[in-house]
Amino acid sequence: DEVRLMRGDKEVPLQSDILGYWPDGSIKWLLLTFPMDGGYTFTPGTNGKGSHIPINVSTRMGTVEEFTLYYGPGVQKGEIDRGIKTTMDGDKIVVDTGELSFTIRRDGTGFLDEVLLGSNVFISPGEDDRTFINYVHTRDYHVGNATIKGDYDPSSVTVDSIELEENGPLRAVVLVQGRYHNSKGGFETPFTMRLEAFAGKSHVRVFHTFLYTADDAYRDFLASLGLRLPIETRGKVSVTLGDEDGPFEAGTKGGLY
C-alpha cells in the first residue's frame, strides 16, 4: 500500500497488487491499475519520505504519457470515494461498478447470469447455457474440402469453480473455470474465463480461453463457439464490434445471439 501515482502535480487514483517477490522478501512485480482519463473523486494521499521513479505509458494511439510512482515509508495513495463493490455469498459472486451490476453463479449458465444496468434489468436469470463449444464429427474429410458433413455435437457446460481474483477498488476480476461436455465425441473441453469490471464503468471485458482435447483434428471439427447474452431490449438496439483497427457498427441487433 505504500505507493502513490502522480501525473505532473496531480494524483492519479491507483489500485496496486503484488504479483511476485524476490528471495529477500522485497517486491519483484507490482501491478498498477489506474485510469488514463481520470473521472474519479478521492481523498488525496501523501508522498511521505519515500523514493520515486518515472513511468512512461505507451497508448494504443501511439502517444507516450508520463507518470511518477512514489514508494516507500510514509507514502500513501489516495482513497477512492466510490470504488467497485463485490460480494461473495457461497457459490455466488456479485460485482457492482456503480453503473453496472452483474451476478455469476457456480450452478449457473457459465457466463453472466444476471445483469443490471443502473436500476434496469439488462440480462435476466435463466437456465440455458450461455457459453458453448459445438463440434462436427466426420469420417469422410479430405484436405481442401470446403464443406464438412457429419454428426453435429452440441455442448453442455459444467462450472467447476468461481473465484474473485481481484477485489477493487478500481478493478475487480472474476475467474470462472469449467468444462464443455460433448457426448457424441466422448470428451470434455476445459475452459477458463476472466471477467474484468471497472469502477464507474458500464462495460465488462471478457477473456475466454479453452483447450482443444479432441482425439483427431481431421475428424473432430469446431462448428461454433461463443457466448450468449439474452438481452432485455427496448426499442432500437445498435451493436458495435471492434478489432485492432478500432470499432465499427454491426447494425441493429447485429451480432446478438
JSON list of N, CA and C in Angstrom, two decimals, residues 111-161:
[
{"chain": "A", "resi": 111, "resn": "PHE", "atom": "N", "xyz": [-21.67, -18.09, -17.66]},
{"chain": "A", "resi": 111, "resn": "PHE", "atom": "CA", "xyz": [-21.28, -16.75, -18.07]},
{"chain": "A", "resi": 111, "resn": "PHE", "atom": "C", "xyz": [-21.99, -15.76, -17.15]},
{"chain": "A", "resi": 112, "resn": "LEU", "atom": "N", "xyz": [-22.47, -14.64, -17.68]},
{"chain": "A", "resi": 112, "resn": "LEU", "atom": "CA", "xyz": [-23.20, -13.66, -16.88]},
{"chain": "A", "resi": 112, "resn": "LEU", "atom": "C", "xyz": [-24.61, -14.18, -16.61]},
{"chain": "A", "resi": 113, "resn": "ASP", "atom": "N", "xyz": [-24.92, -14.43, -15.35]},
{"chain": "A", "resi": 113, "resn": "ASP", "atom": "CA", "xyz": [-26.22, -15.00, -15.01]},
{"chain": "A", "resi": 113, "resn": "ASP", "atom": "C", "xyz": [-27.30, -13.94, -14.84]},
{"chain": "A", "resi": 114, "resn": "GLU", "atom": "N", "xyz": [-26.90, -12.74, -14.46]},
{"chain": "A", "resi": 114, "resn": "GLU", "atom": "CA", "xyz": [-27.86, -11.64, -14.31]},
{"chain": "A", "resi": 114, "resn": "GLU", "atom": "C", "xyz": [-27.09, -10.32, -14.38]},
{"chain": "A", "resi": 115, "resn": "VAL", "atom": "N", "xyz": [-27.67, -9.34, -15.08]},
{"chain": "A", "resi": 115, "resn": "VAL", "atom": "CA", "xyz": [-27.02, -8.04, -15.24]},
{"chain": "A", "resi": 115, "resn": "VAL", "atom": "C", "xyz": [-28.06, -6.94, -15.06]},
{"chain": "A", "resi": 116, "resn": "LEU", "atom": "N", "xyz": [-27.70, -5.95, -14.25]},
{"chain": "A", "resi": 116, "resn": "LEU", "atom": "CA", "xyz": [-28.49, -4.74, -14.10]},
{"chain": "A", "resi": 116, "resn": "LEU", "atom": "C", "xyz": [-27.69, -3.57, -14.64]},
{"chain": "A", "resi": 117, "resn": "LEU", "atom": "N", "xyz": [-28.30, -2.76, -15.48]},
{"chain": "A", "resi": 117, "resn": "LEU", "atom": "CA", "xyz": [-27.68, -1.54, -15.99]},
{"chain": "A", "resi": 117, "resn": "LEU", "atom": "C", "xyz": [-28.39, -0.39, -15.30]},
{"chain": "A", "resi": 118, "resn": "GLY", "atom": "N", "xyz": [-27.71, 0.20, -14.31]},
{"chain": "A", "resi": 118, "resn": "GLY", "atom": "CA", "xyz": [-28.39, 1.13, -13.43]},
{"chain": "A", "resi": 118, "resn": "GLY", "atom": "C", "xyz": [-29.40, 0.35, -12.60]},
{"chain": "A", "resi": 119, "resn": "SER", "atom": "N", "xyz": [-30.65, 0.77, -12.66]},
{"chain": "A", "resi": 119, "resn": "SER", "atom": "CA", "xyz": [-31.71, 0.04, -11.95]},
{"chain": "A", "resi": 119, "resn": "SER", "atom": "C", "xyz": [-32.54, -0.82, -12.89]},
{"chain": "A", "resi": 120, "resn": "ASN", "atom": "N", "xyz": [-32.15, -0.89, -14.15]},
{"chain": "A", "resi": 120, "resn": "ASN", "atom": "CA", "xyz": [-32.91, -1.64, -15.15]},
{"chain": "A", "resi": 120, "resn": "ASN", "atom": "C", "xyz": [-32.31, -3.02, -15.39]},
{"chain": "A", "resi": 121, "resn": "VAL", "atom": "N", "xyz": [-33.19, -4.01, -15.56]},
{"chain": "A", "resi": 121, "resn": "VAL", "atom": "CA", "xyz": [-32.75, -5.36, -15.87]},
{"chain": "A", "resi": 121, "resn": "VAL", "atom": "C", "xyz": [-32.26, -5.41, -17.31]},
{"chain": "A", "resi": 122, "resn": "PHE", "atom": "N", "xyz": [-31.00, -5.78, -17.48]},
{"chain": "A", "resi": 122, "resn": "PHE", "atom": "CA", "xyz": [-30.39, -5.85, -18.80]},
{"chain": "A", "resi": 122, "resn": "PHE", "atom": "C", "xyz": [-30.33, -7.30, -19.29]},
{"chain": "A", "resi": 123, "resn": "ILE", "atom": "N", "xyz": [-30.01, -8.22, -18.37]},
{"chain": "A", "resi": 123, "resn": "ILE", "atom": "CA", "xyz": [-29.99, -9.65, -18.65]},
{"chain": "A", "resi": 123, "resn": "ILE", "atom": "C", "xyz": [-30.66, -10.36, -17.48]},
{"chain": "A", "resi": 124, "resn": "SER", "atom": "N", "xyz": [-31.69, -11.10, -17.77]},
{"chain": "A", "resi": 124, "resn": "SER", "atom": "CA", "xyz": [-32.46, -11.79, -16.72]},
{"chain": "A", "resi": 124, "resn": "SER", "atom": "C", "xyz": [-31.84, -13.16, -16.42]},
{"chain": "A", "resi": 125, "resn": "PRO", "atom": "N", "xyz": [-32.09, -13.68, -15.21]},
{"chain": "A", "resi": 125, "resn": "PRO", "atom": "CA", "xyz": [-31.63, -15.04, -14.89]},
{"chain": "A", "resi": 125, "resn": "PRO", "atom": "C", "xyz": [-32.27, -16.06, -15.83]},
{"chain": "A", "resi": 126, "resn": "GLY", "atom": "N", "xyz": [-31.54, -17.13, -16.10]},
{"chain": "A", "resi": 126, "resn": "GLY", "atom": "CA", "xyz": [-32.06, -18.18, -16.96]},
{"chain": "A", "resi": 126, "resn": "GLY", "atom": "C", "xyz": [-31.39, -19.50, -16.65]},
{"chain": "A", "resi": 127, "resn": "GLU", "atom": "N", "xyz": [-31.83, -20.55, -17.34]},
{"chain": "A", "resi": 127, "resn": "GLU", "atom": "CA", "xyz": [-31.29, -21.89, -17.10]},
{"chain": "A", "resi": 127, "resn": "GLU", "atom": "C", "xyz": [-30.43, -22.40, -18.26]},
{"chain": "A", "resi": 128, "resn": "ASP", "atom": "N", "xyz": [-30.60, -21.85, -19.46]},
{"chain": "A", "resi": 128, "resn": "ASP", "atom": "CA", "xyz": [-29.84, -22.34, -20.61]},
{"chain": "A", "resi": 128, "resn": "ASP", "atom": "C", "xyz": [-28.39, -21.89, -20.53]},
{"chain": "A", "resi": 129, "resn": "ASP", "atom": "N", "xyz": [-27.48, -22.74, -21.03]},
{"chain": "A", "resi": 129, "resn": "ASP", "atom": "CA", "xyz": [-26.06, -22.40, -21.05]},
{"chain": "A", "resi": 129, "resn": "ASP", "atom": "C", "xyz": [-25.83, -21.14, -21.88]},
{"chain": "A", "resi": 130, "resn": "ARG", "atom": "N", "xyz": [-24.94, -20.28, -21.38]},
{"chain": "A", "resi": 130, "resn": "ARG", "atom": "CA", "xyz": [-24.64, -19.04, -22.09]},
{"chain": "A", "resi": 130, "resn": "ARG", "atom": "C", "xyz": [-23.21, -19.02, -22.63]},
{"chain": "A", "resi": 131, "resn": "THR", "atom": "N", "xyz": [-22.56, -20.15, -22.59]},
{"chain": "A", "resi": 131, "resn": "THR", "atom": "CA", "xyz": [-21.28, -20.34, -23.25]},
{"chain": "A", "resi": 131, "resn": "THR", "atom": "C", "xyz": [-21.28, -21.73, -23.87]},
{"chain": "A", "resi": 132, "resn": "PHE", "atom": "N", "xyz": [-20.66, -21.88, -25.03]},
{"chain": "A", "resi": 132, "resn": "PHE", "atom": "CA", "xyz": [-20.78, -23.16, -25.75]},
{"chain": "A", "resi": 132, "resn": "PHE", "atom": "C", "xyz": [-19.59, -23.37, -26.66]},
{"chain": "A", "resi": 133, "resn": "ILE", "atom": "N", "xyz": [-19.33, -24.63, -26.97]},
{"chain": "A", "resi": 133, "resn": "ILE", "atom": "CA", "xyz": [-18.37, -25.01, -28.00]},
{"chain": "A", "resi": 133, "resn": "ILE", "atom": "C", "xyz": [-18.92, -26.29, -28.63]},
{"chain": "A", "resi": 134, "resn": "ASN", "atom": "N", "xyz": [-19.35, -26.18, -29.88]},
{"chain": "A", "resi": 134, "resn": "ASN", "atom": "CA", "xyz": [-20.02, -27.27, -30.57]},
{"chain": "A", "resi": 134, "resn": "ASN", "atom": "C", "xyz": [-19.13, -27.84, -31.67]},
{"chain": "A", "resi": 135, "resn": "TYR", "atom": "N", "xyz": [-19.21, -29.16, -31.86]},
{"chain": "A", "resi": 135, "resn": "TYR", "atom": "CA", "xyz": [-18.34, -29.84, -32.83]},
{"chain": "A", "resi": 135, "resn": "TYR", "atom": "C", "xyz": [-19.17, -30.50, -33.93]},
{"chain": "A", "resi": 136, "resn": "VAL", "atom": "N", "xyz": [-18.47, -30.84, -35.02]},
{"chain": "A", "resi": 136, "resn": "VAL", "atom": "CA", "xyz": [-18.98, -31.75, -36.04]},
{"chain": "A", "resi": 136, "resn": "VAL", "atom": "C", "xyz": [-17.97, -32.88, -36.16]},
{"chain": "A", "resi": 137, "resn": "HIS", "atom": "N", "xyz": [-18.44, -34.12, -36.05]},
{"chain": "A", "resi": 137, "resn": "HIS", "atom": "CA", "xyz": [-17.57, -35.30, -36.16]},
{"chain": "A", "resi": 137, "resn": "HIS", "atom": "C", "xyz": [-17.82, -35.96, -37.51]},
{"chain": "A", "resi": 138, "resn": "THR", "atom": "N", "xyz": [-16.73, -36.22, -38.23]},
{"chain": "A", "resi": 138, "resn": "THR", "atom": "CA", "xyz": [-16.87, -36.82, -39.55]},
{"chain": "A", "resi": 138, "resn": "THR", "atom": "C", "xyz": [-15.78, -37.86, -39.77]},
{"chain": "A", "resi": 139, "resn": "ARG", "atom": "N", "xyz": [-16.07, -38.84, -40.62]},
{"chain": "A", "resi": 139, "resn": "ARG", "atom": "CA", "xyz": [-15.06, -39.84, -41.04]},
{"chain": "A", "resi": 139, "resn": "ARG", "atom": "C", "xyz": [-14.80, -39.74, -42.55]},
{"chain": "A", "resi": 140, "resn": "ASP", "atom": "N", "xyz": [-15.34, -38.67, -43.13]},
{"chain": "A", "resi": 140, "resn": "ASP", "atom": "CA", "xyz": [-15.23, -38.52, -44.58]},
{"chain": "A", "resi": 140, "resn": "ASP", "atom": "C", "xyz": [-14.74, -37.12, -44.92]},
{"chain": "A", "resi": 141, "resn": "TYR", "atom": "N", "xyz": [-13.57, -36.78, -44.40]},
{"chain": "A", "resi": 141, "resn": "TYR", "atom": "CA", "xyz": [-12.99, -35.46, -44.67]},
{"chain": "A", "resi": 141, "resn": "TYR", "atom": "C", "xyz": [-11.70, -35.61, -45.47]},
{"chain": "A", "resi": 142, "resn": "HIS", "atom": "N", "xyz": [-11.56, -34.79, -46.49]},
{"chain": "A", "resi": 142, "resn": "HIS", "atom": "CA", "xyz": [-10.34, -34.76, -47.28]},
{"chain": "A", "resi": 142, "resn": "HIS", "atom": "C", "xyz": [-9.80, -33.33, -47.26]},
{"chain": "A", "resi": 143, "resn": "VAL", "atom": "N", "xyz": [-8.50, -33.21, -47.14]},
{"chain": "A", "resi": 143, "resn": "VAL", "atom": "CA", "xyz": [-7.88, -31.90, -47.07]},
{"chain": "A", "resi": 143, "resn": "VAL", "atom": "C", "xyz": [-8.28, -31.06, -48.28]},
{"chain": "A", "resi": 144, "resn": "GLY", "atom": "N", "xyz": [-8.75, -29.86, -48.01]},
{"chain": "A", "resi": 144, "resn": "GLY", "atom": "CA", "xyz": [-9.18, -28.97, -49.07]},
{"chain": "A", "resi": 144, "resn": "GLY", "atom": "C", "xyz": [-10.68, -28.90, -49.24]},
{"chain": "A", "resi": 145, "resn": "ASN", "atom": "N", "xyz": [-11.43, -29.79, -48.56]},
{"chain": "A", "resi": 145, "resn": "ASN", "atom": "CA", "xyz": [-12.88, -29.74, -48.64]},
{"chain": "A", "resi": 145, "resn": "ASN", "atom": "C", "xyz": [-13.40, -28.44, -48.03]},
{"chain": "A", "resi": 146, "resn": "ALA", "atom": "N", "xyz": [-14.29, -27.77, -48.74]},
{"chain": "A", "resi": 146, "resn": "ALA", "atom": "CA", "xyz": [-14.86, -26.53, -48.23]},
{"chain": "A", "resi": 146, "resn": "ALA", "atom": "C", "xyz": [-16.02, -26.79, -47.29]},
{"chain": "A", "resi": 147, "resn": "THR", "atom": "N", "xyz": [-16.66, -27.94, -47.44]},
{"chain": "A", "resi": 147, "resn": "THR", "atom": "CA", "xyz": [-17.82, -28.28, -46.60]},
{"chain": "A", "resi": 147, "resn": "THR", "atom": "C", "xyz": [-17.54, -29.53, -45.81]},
{"chain": "A", "resi": 148, "resn": "ILE", "atom": "N", "xyz": [-17.85, -29.46, -44.51]},
{"chain": "A", "resi": 148, "resn": "ILE", "atom": "CA", "xyz": [-17.64, -30.60, -43.63]},
{"chain": "A", "resi": 148, "resn": "ILE", "atom": "C", "xyz": [-19.01, -31.14, -43.21]},
{"chain": "A", "resi": 149, "resn": "LYS", "atom": "N", "xyz": [-19.27, -32.39, -43.53]},
{"chain": "A", "resi": 149, "resn": "LYS", "atom": "CA", "xyz": [-20.54, -33.02, -43.17]},
{"chain": "A", "resi": 149, "resn": "LYS", "atom": "C", "xyz": [-20.27, -34.13, -42.15]},
{"chain": "A", "resi": 150, "resn": "GLY", "atom": "N", "xyz": [-21.17, -34.21, -41.17]},
{"chain": "A", "resi": 150, "resn": "GLY", "atom": "CA", "xyz": [-21.01, -35.24, -40.15]},
{"chain": "A", "resi": 150, "resn": "GLY", "atom": "C", "xyz": [-22.03, -35.08, -39.06]},
{"chain": "A", "resi": 151, "resn": "ASP", "atom": "N", "xyz": [-21.74, -35.64, -37.89]},
{"chain": "A", "resi": 151, "resn": "ASP", "atom": "CA", "xyz": [-22.65, -35.61, -36.76]},
{"chain": "A", "resi": 151, "resn": "ASP", "atom": "C", "xyz": [-22.43, -34.33, -35.95]},
{"chain": "A", "resi": 152, "resn": "TYR", "atom": "N", "xyz": [-23.48, -33.54, -35.81]},
{"chain": "A", "resi": 152, "resn": "TYR", "atom": "CA", "xyz": [-23.42, -32.31, -35.01]},
{"chain": "A", "resi": 152, "resn": "TYR", "atom": "C", "xyz": [-23.45, -32.67, -33.54]},
{"chain": "A", "resi": 153, "resn": "ASP", "atom": "N", "xyz": [-22.57, -32.06, -32.76]},
{"chain": "A", "resi": 153, "resn": "ASP", "atom": "CA", "xyz": [-22.40, -32.44, -31.35]},
{"chain": "A", "resi": 153, "resn": "ASP", "atom": "C", "xyz": [-22.40, -31.19, -30.48]},
{"chain": "A", "resi": 154, "resn": "PRO", "atom": "N", "xyz": [-23.59, -30.73, -30.04]},
{"chain": "A", "resi": 154, "resn": "PRO", "atom": "CA", "xyz": [-23.65, -29.54, -29.18]},
{"chain": "A", "resi": 154, "resn": "PRO", "atom": "C", "xyz": [-23.14, -29.83, -27.77]},
{"chain": "A", "resi": 155, "resn": "SER", "atom": "N", "xyz": [-22.69, -28.80, -27.10]},
{"chain": "A", "resi": 155, "resn": "SER", "atom": "CA", "xyz": [-22.10, -28.98, -25.78]},
{"chain": "A", "resi": 155, "resn": "SER", "atom": "C", "xyz": [-23.07, -28.65, -24.66]},
{"chain": "A", "resi": 156, "resn": "SER", "atom": "N", "xyz": [-22.74, -29.14, -23.49]},
{"chain": "A", "resi": 156, "resn": "SER", "atom": "CA", "xyz": [-23.34, -28.68, -22.25]},
{"chain": "A", "resi": 156, "resn": "SER", "atom": "C", "xyz": [-22.19, -28.21, -21.36]},
{"chain": "A", "resi": 157, "resn": "VAL", "atom": "N", "xyz": [-22.50, -27.41, -20.34]},
{"chain": "A", "resi": 157, "resn": "VAL", "atom": "CA", "xyz": [-21.45, -26.75, -19.55]},
{"chain": "A", "resi": 157, "resn": "VAL", "atom": "C", "xyz": [-21.55, -27.14, -18.09]},
{"chain": "A", "resi": 158, "resn": "THR", "atom": "N", "xyz": [-20.40, -27.37, -17.49]},
{"chain": "A", "resi": 158, "resn": "THR", "atom": "CA", "xyz": [-20.27, -27.52, -16.04]},
{"chain": "A", "resi": 158, "resn": "THR", "atom": "C", "xyz": [-19.28, -26.49, -15.54]},
{"chain": "A", "resi": 159, "resn": "VAL", "atom": "N", "xyz": [-19.68, -25.68, -14.58]},
{"chain": "A", "resi": 159, "resn": "VAL", "atom": "CA", "xyz": [-18.78, -24.72, -13.93]},
{"chain": "A", "resi": 159, "resn": "VAL", "atom": "C", "xyz": [-18.18, -25.39, -12.71]},
{"chain": "A", "resi": 160, "resn": "ASP", "atom": "N", "xyz": [-16.86, -25.55, -12.69]},
{"chain": "A", "resi": 160, "resn": "ASP", "atom": "CA", "xyz": [-16.18, -26.20, -11.58]},
{"chain": "A", "resi": 160, "resn": "ASP", "atom": "C", "xyz": [-15.90, -25.24, -10.43]},
{"chain": "A", "resi": 161, "resn": "SER", "atom": "N", "xyz": [-15.58, -23.99, -10.75]},
{"chain": "A", "resi": 161, "resn": "SER", "atom": "CA", "xyz": [-15.24, -23.05, -9.68]},
{"chain": "A", "resi": 161, "resn": "SER", "atom": "C", "xyz": [-15.41, -21.62, -10.17]}
]
